[in-house]
Coordinates of N, CA and C in Angstrom, one line a residue:
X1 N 21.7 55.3 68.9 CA 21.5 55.0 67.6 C 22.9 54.6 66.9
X2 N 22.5 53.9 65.8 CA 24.1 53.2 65.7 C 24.2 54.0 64.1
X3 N 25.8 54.0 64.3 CA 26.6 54.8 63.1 C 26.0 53.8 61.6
X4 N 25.8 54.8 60.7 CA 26.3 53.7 59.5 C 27.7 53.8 59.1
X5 N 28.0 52.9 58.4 CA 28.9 52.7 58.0 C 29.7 53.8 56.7
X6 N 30.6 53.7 56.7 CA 31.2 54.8 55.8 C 31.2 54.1 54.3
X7 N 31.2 54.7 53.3 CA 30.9 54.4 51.7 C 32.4 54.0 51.5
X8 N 33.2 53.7 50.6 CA 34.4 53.7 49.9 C 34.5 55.0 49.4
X9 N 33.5 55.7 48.3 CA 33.7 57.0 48.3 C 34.5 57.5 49.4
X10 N 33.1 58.0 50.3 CA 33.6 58.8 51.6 C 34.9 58.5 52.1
X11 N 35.5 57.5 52.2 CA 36.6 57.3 52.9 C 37.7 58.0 52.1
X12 N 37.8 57.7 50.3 CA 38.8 58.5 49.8 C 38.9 60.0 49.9
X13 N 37.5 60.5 49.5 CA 37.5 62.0 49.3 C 38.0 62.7 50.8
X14 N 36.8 62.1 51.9 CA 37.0 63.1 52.9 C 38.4 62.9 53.4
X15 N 39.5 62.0 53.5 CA 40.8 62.3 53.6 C 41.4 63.4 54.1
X16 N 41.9 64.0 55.0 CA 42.1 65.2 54.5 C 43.8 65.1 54.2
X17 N 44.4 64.2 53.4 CA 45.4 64.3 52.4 C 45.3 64.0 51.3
X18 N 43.9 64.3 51.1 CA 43.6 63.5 49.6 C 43.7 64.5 48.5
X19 N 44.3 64.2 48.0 CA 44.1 65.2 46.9 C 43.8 65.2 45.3
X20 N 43.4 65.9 44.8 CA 42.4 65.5 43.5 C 43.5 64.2 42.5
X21 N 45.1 64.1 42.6 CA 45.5 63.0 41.9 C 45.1 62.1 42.5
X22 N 45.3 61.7 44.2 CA 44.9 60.5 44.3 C 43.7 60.4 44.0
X23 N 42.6 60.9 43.7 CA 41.5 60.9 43.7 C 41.3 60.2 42.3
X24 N 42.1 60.7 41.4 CA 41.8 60.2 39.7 C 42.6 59.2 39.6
X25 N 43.7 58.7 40.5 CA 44.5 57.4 40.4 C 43.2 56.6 40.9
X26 N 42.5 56.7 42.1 CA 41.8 55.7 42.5 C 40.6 54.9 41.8
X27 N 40.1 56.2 41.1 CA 38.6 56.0 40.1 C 39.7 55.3 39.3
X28 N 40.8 55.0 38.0 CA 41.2 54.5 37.4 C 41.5 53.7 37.6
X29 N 41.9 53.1 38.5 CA 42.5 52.1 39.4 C 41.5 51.1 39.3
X30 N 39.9 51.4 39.7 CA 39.2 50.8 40.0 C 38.3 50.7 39.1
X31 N 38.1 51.6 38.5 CA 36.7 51.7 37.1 C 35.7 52.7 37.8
X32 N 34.8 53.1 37.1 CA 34.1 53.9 37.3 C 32.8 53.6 36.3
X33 N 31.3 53.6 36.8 CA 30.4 53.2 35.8 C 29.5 54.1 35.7
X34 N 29.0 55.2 34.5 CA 28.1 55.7 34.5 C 27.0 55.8 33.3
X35 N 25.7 55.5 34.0 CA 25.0 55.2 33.2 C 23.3 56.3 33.7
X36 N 22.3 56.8 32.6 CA 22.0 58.0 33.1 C 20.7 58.2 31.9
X37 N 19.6 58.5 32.1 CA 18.8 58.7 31.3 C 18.0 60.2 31.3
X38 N 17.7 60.9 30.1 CA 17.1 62.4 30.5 C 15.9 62.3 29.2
X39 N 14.8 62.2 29.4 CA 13.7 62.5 28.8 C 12.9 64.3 28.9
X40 N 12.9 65.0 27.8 CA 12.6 65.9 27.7 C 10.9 66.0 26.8
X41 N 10.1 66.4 27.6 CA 8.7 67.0 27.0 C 8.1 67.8 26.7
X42 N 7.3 68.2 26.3 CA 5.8 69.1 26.3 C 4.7 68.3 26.4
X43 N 3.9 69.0 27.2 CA 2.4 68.3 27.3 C 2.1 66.6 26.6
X44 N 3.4 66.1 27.8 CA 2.8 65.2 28.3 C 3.4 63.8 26.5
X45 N 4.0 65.0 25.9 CA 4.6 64.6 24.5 C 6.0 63.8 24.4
X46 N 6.5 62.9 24.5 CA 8.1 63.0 25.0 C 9.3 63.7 23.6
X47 N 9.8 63.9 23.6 CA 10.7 64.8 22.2 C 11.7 64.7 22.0
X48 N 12.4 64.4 23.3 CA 14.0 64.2 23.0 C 14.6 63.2 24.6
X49 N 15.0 61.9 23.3 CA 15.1 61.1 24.6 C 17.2 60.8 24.8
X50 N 17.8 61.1 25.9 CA 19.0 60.9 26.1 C 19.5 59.8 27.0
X51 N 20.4 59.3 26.6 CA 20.9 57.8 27.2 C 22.4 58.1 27.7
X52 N 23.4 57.9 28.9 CA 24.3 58.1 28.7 C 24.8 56.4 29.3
X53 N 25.9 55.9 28.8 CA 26.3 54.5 29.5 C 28.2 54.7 29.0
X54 N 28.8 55.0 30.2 CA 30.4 55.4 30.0 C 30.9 54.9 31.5
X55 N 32.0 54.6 30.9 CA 33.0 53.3 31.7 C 34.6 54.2 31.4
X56 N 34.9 54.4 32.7 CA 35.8 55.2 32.5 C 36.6 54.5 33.7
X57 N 38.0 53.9 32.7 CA 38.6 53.2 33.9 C 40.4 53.2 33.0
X58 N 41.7 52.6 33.5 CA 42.9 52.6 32.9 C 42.7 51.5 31.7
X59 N 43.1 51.9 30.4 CA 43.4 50.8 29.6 C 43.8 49.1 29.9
X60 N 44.6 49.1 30.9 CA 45.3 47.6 31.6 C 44.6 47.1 32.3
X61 N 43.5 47.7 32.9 CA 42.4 47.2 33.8 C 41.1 46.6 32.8
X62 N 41.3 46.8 31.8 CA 39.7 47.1 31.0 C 40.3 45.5 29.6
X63 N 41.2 45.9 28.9 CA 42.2 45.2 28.0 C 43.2 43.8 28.3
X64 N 42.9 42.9 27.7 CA 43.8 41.9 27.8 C 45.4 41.8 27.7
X65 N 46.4 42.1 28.1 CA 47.6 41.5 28.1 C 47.8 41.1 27.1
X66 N 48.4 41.9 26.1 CA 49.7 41.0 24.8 C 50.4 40.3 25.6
X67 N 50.4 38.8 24.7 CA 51.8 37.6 24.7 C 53.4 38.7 24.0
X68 N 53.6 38.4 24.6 CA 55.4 39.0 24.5 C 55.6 40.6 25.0
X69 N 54.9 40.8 26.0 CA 55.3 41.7 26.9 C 56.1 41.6 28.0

């Protein structure tokens, strides 16, 4: 049977010199996208609807470059 292939995650975390900084340099580094829906009911009623959509990445990576830096 053949291997799958390893994720980008997996390669950082399971490291075993990884450690939680490089861990939050890399998500920064790179961006991170999370997006997430939670619908709460009763019978079949919906009542409270939640949306989450967050981008969590470095300022320089996200923002344009000022002229005269």
């Amino acid at each position: 049977m053949k291997k799958r292939e390893r994720s980008a995650a997996e390669n950082i975390v399971d490291g075993a010199d990884a450690s939680l900084l490089e861990i939050i340099d890399h998500v920064l580094n790179k961006g991170v996208m999370l997006q997430g829906e939670v619908i709460l009911g009763v019978a079949g009623v919906d009542l409270v609807y939640l949306r989450l959509n967050a981008l969590l990445c470095a300022a320089d990576r996200l923002l344009p470059a000022r002229a005269g830096k």
